[in-house]
Amino acid sequence: MNLPSVDMLSGIQPTGRLHLGNYLGAVREWVKIQENENLFVCLVDYHALTAAPLPDSLRAQTRSLLVDLLACGLDPEESVLFCQSDLPEHIELFWILSCVARFGEMARMTQFKDKGGGTDTESVGLGVLNYPVLQAADILLYGPNKVPVGEDQAQHLELTRELLRRFNKRYTPLFQEVRAHIPQVGKVLSLNQPSRKMSKSDPTGCVFIDEEAESLLKKVKRAVTDSGQGALSPGVLNLLGILASFNAEEGKKAHKEAEGGQLRYGDLKVAVAGVLEDALSGIREEKRAWLNRPDRVEEILQEGAKAARRIAQPRLAAIRDVVGLKGYPR
Ligand code: TRP
């Protein structure tokens, strides 16, 4: 069957300001990809409901996420940026796929266990259990070959692959194979608790993509660099990783010096703050400009939804047909 499809699709939750971890783990990669490939980026507000946000803040965060993405360089002329809940088709396919998924495999997902499913099945939300099925629906509704995501999403991609194969076997081979595309940067860790990944819930250890110069410098200067004996500490490795992800050569050189014990951590911090300020000052400026164009932001979402429907609707119609939903007499 010849269904419309896209080259690449990814998704991101509207849960707050973008930070360096989101940027290096995914968004910067999307900005590169959009030059050569047909890229769809879905703002997954249905997914965000799993955390029960206040209604007005969810609505506002969907817009501000789009503004952040535009500021980072996603270009609505190059890629399709759309909001998940503009297409209830996602929910219909979610249901169909939840009849393909099994309770056991869902209950084993790492994220579900981390969010309470491991110990507290009485009160963990059903949406948390179902989350990866909705993600599989986001993907299979567009049929991308590749899904560019951070490495924390690898397991969800494996589940999508499992569900699509099971679907194809049970019904008709409708879905093409899909793979995760994971950028080569390591995890970005919190600056002040380098045992954890960078997260907005720990703002002193988190560099936001619109971080002002002054607080950026403060956060980097306060970064934890204590070393265990001998080997480089996670905090130092994190700073070296950040440096390398903006300037590979400088990062490599600093790494060598650090291993040889010749690198002063004060100097490393100055270098990291420098590359960050270079990268973020432009993003800050772009963000300011986009904040002055709320009408254009709405228009981008409307255009995105239209482009998404052109792919999603015919695909869903075919899926409905294949599984035997009522349809029309033939
Ligand atoms: N679960 C993803 C995350 O937290 C977001 C997501 C939802 C997604 N649907 C998707 C990513 C579809 C890729 C494709 O980062």
Coordinates of C-alpha atoms and ligand atoms in Angstrom, one line a residue:
M1 CA 0.0 0.0 0.0
N2 CA 1.3 3.4 -0.9
L3 CA 0.9 5.7 2.1
P4 CA 2.2 9.2 2.4
S5 CA 5.1 9.5 4.9
V6 CA 7.8 11.8 6.2
D7 CA 11.6 11.3 6.4
M8 CA 12.0 12.1 10.1
L9 CA 9.7 12.9 13.0
S10 CA 10.3 13.8 16.6
G11 CA 8.4 15.0 19.6
I12 CA 9.0 17.1 22.6
Q13 CA 6.8 17.8 25.7
P14 CA 5.7 21.3 26.5
T15 CA 6.8 21.1 30.1
G16 CA 8.9 24.3 30.5
R17 CA 11.9 26.2 29.2
L18 CA 14.3 24.4 27.0
H19 CA 17.7 23.8 28.5
L20 CA 21.1 22.7 27.3
G21 CA 20.3 19.0 27.7
N22 CA 17.3 19.3 25.4
Y23 CA 19.4 21.5 23.0
L24 CA 22.4 19.2 22.7
G25 CA 20.5 16.0 23.0
A26 CA 17.9 16.7 20.3
V27 CA 17.0 20.2 19.2
R28 CA 20.4 21.2 17.7
E29 CA 20.3 17.9 15.8
W30 CA 16.9 18.8 14.4
V31 CA 18.1 22.1 13.2
K32 CA 20.8 20.4 11.2
I33 CA 18.5 17.7 9.9
Q34 CA 15.9 20.1 8.6
E35 CA 18.3 21.4 5.9
N36 CA 18.4 18.0 4.1
E37 CA 15.3 16.1 5.2
N38 CA 11.7 16.5 5.5
L39 CA 11.4 16.9 9.3
F40 CA 8.2 16.9 11.4
V41 CA 8.4 18.1 15.1
C42 CA 5.4 17.4 17.3
L43 CA 4.7 19.4 20.4
V44 CA 3.2 16.6 22.5
D45 CA 0.7 18.2 24.8
Y46 CA -1.4 15.1 25.2
H47 CA 1.8 13.5 26.7
A48 CA 2.3 16.5 29.0
L49 CA -1.2 15.8 30.5
T50 CA 0.4 12.8 32.3
A51 CA 1.9 15.2 34.8
A52 CA -1.5 17.0 35.4
P53 CA -0.3 20.6 34.6
L54 CA -2.6 23.5 35.3
P55 CA -4.7 24.1 32.1
D56 CA -3.5 27.6 31.5
S57 CA 0.1 26.8 32.1
L58 CA -0.1 23.8 29.6
R59 CA -1.6 26.1 27.0
A60 CA 1.0 28.8 27.6
Q61 CA 3.9 26.3 27.6
T62 CA 2.9 24.9 24.2
R63 CA 3.3 28.4 22.7
S64 CA 6.5 29.1 24.7
L65 CA 8.0 25.8 23.6
L66 CA 7.4 26.7 20.0
V67 CA 9.0 30.1 20.6
D68 CA 12.1 28.4 22.1
L69 CA 12.3 26.0 19.2
L70 CA 12.1 28.8 16.7
A71 CA 14.8 30.7 18.7
C72 CA 17.1 27.7 18.5
G73 CA 16.8 27.7 14.7
L74 CA 13.9 25.4 13.7
D75 CA 12.5 27.0 10.7
P76 CA 8.9 26.7 9.7
E77 CA 9.9 27.0 6.1
E78 CA 12.1 24.0 6.4
S79 CA 10.3 21.7 8.8
V80 CA 6.7 21.1 10.0
L81 CA 6.1 22.2 13.6
F82 CA 2.8 21.2 14.9
C83 CA 0.8 20.6 18.1
Q84 CA -0.3 17.0 18.8
S85 CA -3.7 17.9 20.2
D86 CA -4.6 19.7 16.9
L87 CA -4.9 16.2 15.5
P88 CA -7.1 13.9 17.6
E89 CA -6.1 11.2 15.1
H90 CA -3.2 10.6 17.5
I91 CA -5.6 9.4 20.1
E92 CA -7.5 7.1 17.7
L93 CA -4.3 5.4 16.6
F94 CA -3.2 5.3 20.3
W95 CA -6.3 3.2 21.0
I96 CA -5.7 0.8 18.1
L97 CA -2.1 0.3 19.2
S98 CA -3.0 -0.2 22.8
C99 CA -5.0 -3.2 21.5
V100 CA -1.7 -4.5 20.0
A101 CA 0.5 -3.7 23.1
R102 CA 0.6 -6.0 26.1
F103 CA 0.3 -5.0 29.7
G104 CA 3.5 -6.8 30.7
E105 CA 5.7 -5.1 28.2
M106 CA 4.3 -1.7 29.2
A107 CA 4.8 -2.3 32.9
R108 CA 8.4 -3.2 32.3
M109 CA 9.3 0.2 30.7
T110 CA 12.0 2.0 32.6
Q111 CA 10.3 5.3 32.6
F112 CA 7.1 3.8 34.0
K113 CA 9.0 2.1 36.8
D114 CA 10.8 5.3 37.6
K115 CA 7.6 7.3 37.8
G116 CA 6.1 5.1 40.4
G117 CA 5.0 2.1 38.4
G118 CA 7.7 0.0 40.0
T119 CA 6.4 0.4 43.5
D120 CA 3.1 2.2 43.6
T121 CA 0.7 0.8 41.0
E122 CA -2.2 1.9 43.1
S123 CA -1.7 5.6 42.4
V124 CA 0.6 5.8 39.4
G125 CA -1.4 7.3 36.5
L126 CA -2.7 5.0 33.7
G127 CA -1.4 7.7 31.3
V128 CA 2.1 7.0 32.6
L129 CA 1.7 3.4 31.7
N130 CA 0.2 4.2 28.3
Y131 CA 2.7 7.0 27.4
P132 CA 4.9 4.9 25.1
V133 CA 1.9 3.6 23.2
L134 CA 0.8 7.2 22.4
Q135 CA 4.4 7.9 21.4
A136 CA 4.3 4.9 19.0
A137 CA 1.1 6.4 17.6
D138 CA 2.8 9.7 17.1
I139 CA 5.4 7.9 15.0
L140 CA 3.3 5.5 13.1
L141 CA 0.8 8.1 12.1
Y142 CA 3.6 9.7 9.9
G143 CA 5.8 6.7 9.1
P144 CA 9.2 8.3 9.3
N145 CA 12.3 6.1 8.6
K146 CA 14.1 7.8 11.5
V147 CA 13.2 9.4 14.8
P148 CA 15.9 11.8 16.1
V149 CA 15.7 11.6 19.9
G150 CA 17.9 11.7 23.0
E151 CA 19.3 8.4 24.2
D152 CA 16.7 8.3 27.0
Q153 CA 14.2 7.5 24.3
A154 CA 15.8 4.4 22.9
Q155 CA 13.6 2.1 24.9
H156 CA 10.4 3.8 23.6
L157 CA 11.7 3.5 20.1
E158 CA 12.2 -0.3 20.6
L159 CA 8.7 -0.6 21.8
T160 CA 7.4 1.2 18.7
R161 CA 9.4 -1.2 16.5
E162 CA 7.9 -4.2 18.4
L163 CA 4.3 -2.8 18.1
L164 CA 4.7 -2.1 14.4
R165 CA 6.0 -5.6 13.7
R166 CA 3.2 -7.2 15.7
F167 CA 0.7 -5.1 13.9
N168 CA 2.1 -6.0 10.5
K169 CA 2.0 -9.6 11.4
R170 CA -1.5 -9.6 12.8
Y171 CA -3.0 -7.6 9.9
T172 CA -1.1 -6.4 6.8
P173 CA 2.5 -5.2 6.4
L174 CA 1.4 -1.6 6.5
F175 CA 4.2 0.0 8.5
Q176 CA 7.8 0.4 7.4
E177 CA 10.7 -0.2 9.8
V178 CA 11.7 2.8 11.8
R179 CA 14.9 3.5 13.7
A180 CA 16.0 5.9 16.4
H181 CA 18.6 8.5 15.4
I182 CA 20.6 9.4 18.5
P183 CA 23.2 12.2 18.4
Q184 CA 26.7 11.4 19.4
V185 CA 26.8 13.7 22.5
G186 CA 26.8 12.1 25.9
K187 CA 24.2 13.0 28.5
V188 CA 24.4 16.5 29.7
L189 CA 24.6 16.4 33.5
S190 CA 23.5 18.9 36.2
L191 CA 26.3 21.4 36.9
N192 CA 25.9 21.2 40.6
Q193 CA 24.8 17.6 41.0
P194 CA 26.8 15.8 38.2
S195 CA 25.4 12.5 39.3
R196 CA 22.1 13.5 37.7
K197 CA 21.1 14.6 34.3
M198 CA 20.5 18.3 33.7
S199 CA 16.9 19.1 34.6
K200 CA 14.8 22.2 35.0
S201 CA 13.7 21.0 38.4
D202 CA 17.2 21.7 39.6
P203 CA 17.7 25.3 38.2
T204 CA 21.1 26.0 39.7
G205 CA 22.6 23.1 37.8
C206 CA 20.6 23.9 34.7
V207 CA 21.5 26.2 31.8
F208 CA 18.4 27.4 30.0
I209 CA 18.7 28.2 26.3
D210 CA 17.7 31.8 27.0
E211 CA 20.0 32.1 30.1
E212 CA 21.2 35.7 30.5
A213 CA 24.9 36.2 30.3
E214 CA 25.3 37.0 34.0
S215 CA 23.5 34.0 35.4
L216 CA 25.1 31.8 32.8
L217 CA 28.5 32.8 34.1
K218 CA 27.5 32.3 37.7
K219 CA 26.1 28.8 37.1
V220 CA 29.2 27.7 35.2
K221 CA 31.6 29.2 37.8
R222 CA 29.7 27.3 40.6
A223 CA 29.8 24.0 38.7
V224 CA 31.0 21.1 40.9
T225 CA 34.4 19.8 39.8
D226 CA 35.5 17.9 42.9
S227 CA 37.4 14.9 41.9
G228 CA 37.4 11.5 43.2
Q229 CA 41.0 10.2 43.5
G230 CA 42.8 9.7 40.2
A231 CA 40.2 9.7 37.4
L232 CA 38.4 12.8 36.2
S233 CA 35.3 13.4 38.2
P234 CA 31.8 13.4 36.5
G235 CA 31.5 17.1 37.0
V236 CA 34.8 17.8 35.1
L237 CA 33.9 15.3 32.4
N238 CA 30.5 17.0 32.0
L239 CA 32.2 20.4 31.5
L240 CA 34.6 18.8 29.0
G241 CA 31.7 17.3 27.2
I242 CA 29.9 20.6 27.0
L243 CA 33.0 22.3 25.7
A244 CA 33.6 19.6 23.1
S245 CA 30.0 19.7 21.9
F246 CA 30.5 23.3 20.9
N247 CA 34.2 23.2 19.9
A248 CA 35.5 19.7 19.3
E249 CA 39.1 20.7 19.0
E250 CA 39.2 22.8 22.1
G251 CA 37.4 20.1 24.0
K252 CA 39.9 17.4 22.9
K253 CA 42.8 19.6 23.9
A254 CA 41.3 20.4 27.3
H255 CA 40.6 16.7 27.9
K256 CA 44.2 15.8 27.2
E257 CA 45.4 18.5 29.5
A258 CA 43.0 17.4 32.2
E259 CA 44.2 13.9 32.0
G260 CA 47.8 15.1 32.3
G261 CA 46.8 17.1 35.4
Q262 CA 47.7 20.4 33.6
L263 CA 44.3 21.9 33.3
R264 CA 43.1 24.4 35.9
Y265 CA 39.4 24.0 36.4
G266 CA 38.9 27.7 36.7
D267 CA 40.2 28.0 33.1
L268 CA 38.0 25.2 32.0
K269 CA 35.0 27.0 33.4
V270 CA 36.0 30.2 31.6
A271 CA 36.2 28.3 28.3
V272 CA 32.9 26.6 28.9
A273 CA 31.2 29.9 29.8
G274 CA 32.7 31.4 26.6
V275 CA 31.4 28.8 24.2
L276 CA 28.0 28.8 25.8
E277 CA 27.7 32.6 25.7
D278 CA 28.6 32.5 22.0
A279 CA 25.9 30.0 21.3
L280 CA 23.2 31.3 23.6
S281 CA 23.5 35.0 22.9
G282 CA 22.0 34.6 19.4
I283 CA 19.3 32.3 20.7
R284 CA 18.3 34.8 23.3
E285 CA 18.1 37.5 20.7
E286 CA 16.0 35.4 18.4
K287 CA 13.7 34.5 21.3
R288 CA 13.1 38.2 22.0
A289 CA 12.2 38.7 18.4
W290 CA 9.7 35.8 18.4
L291 CA 8.1 36.9 21.6
N292 CA 7.0 40.0 19.7
R293 CA 5.3 37.9 17.0
P294 CA 2.5 36.0 18.8
D295 CA 0.3 36.1 15.7
R296 CA 2.9 34.5 13.6
V297 CA 3.4 31.8 16.2
E298 CA -0.3 30.9 16.1
E299 CA -0.1 30.9 12.3
I300 CA 2.9 28.5 12.3
L301 CA 0.9 26.1 14.5
Q302 CA -2.1 26.3 12.1
E303 CA 0.0 25.7 9.1
G304 CA 1.8 22.9 10.9
A305 CA -1.5 21.2 11.8
K306 CA -2.6 21.4 8.2
A307 CA 0.6 19.8 6.9
A308 CA 0.4 17.1 9.5
R309 CA -3.2 16.3 8.6
R310 CA -2.3 15.7 5.0
I311 CA -0.1 12.8 6.1
A312 CA -1.9 11.6 9.2
Q313 CA -5.5 11.4 7.8
P314 CA -4.9 9.2 4.8
R315 CA -2.6 6.9 6.9
L316 CA -5.2 6.6 9.7
A317 CA -7.9 5.9 7.1
A318 CA -5.8 3.0 5.8
I319 CA -5.1 1.7 9.3
R320 CA -8.9 1.8 10.2
D321 CA -9.6 -0.2 7.1
V322 CA -6.9 -2.8 7.8
V323 CA -8.1 -3.5 11.3
G324 CA -11.7 -3.7 10.3
L325 CA -13.3 -0.7 11.8
K326 CA -16.7 -0.2 10.3
G327 CA -15.9 1.9 7.2
Y328 CA -18.3 1.9 4.3
P329 CA -19.9 -1.1 2.6
R330 CA -17.8 -2.4 -0.3
Ligands
TRP1 N1 8.8 10.8 24.9 C1 9.5 11.8 24.2 C2 10.4 12.6 25.2 O1 10.0 12.7 26.3 C3 8.6 12.8 23.5 C4 7.8 12.2 22.3 C5 6.5 12.0 22.3 C6 8.4 11.8 21.1 N2 6.1 11.5 21.1 C7 7.2 11.3 20.3 C8 9.7 11.7 20.6 C9 7.4 10.8 19.1 C10 9.8 11.2 19.3 C11 8.7 10.7 18.5 O2 11.4 13.1 24.8

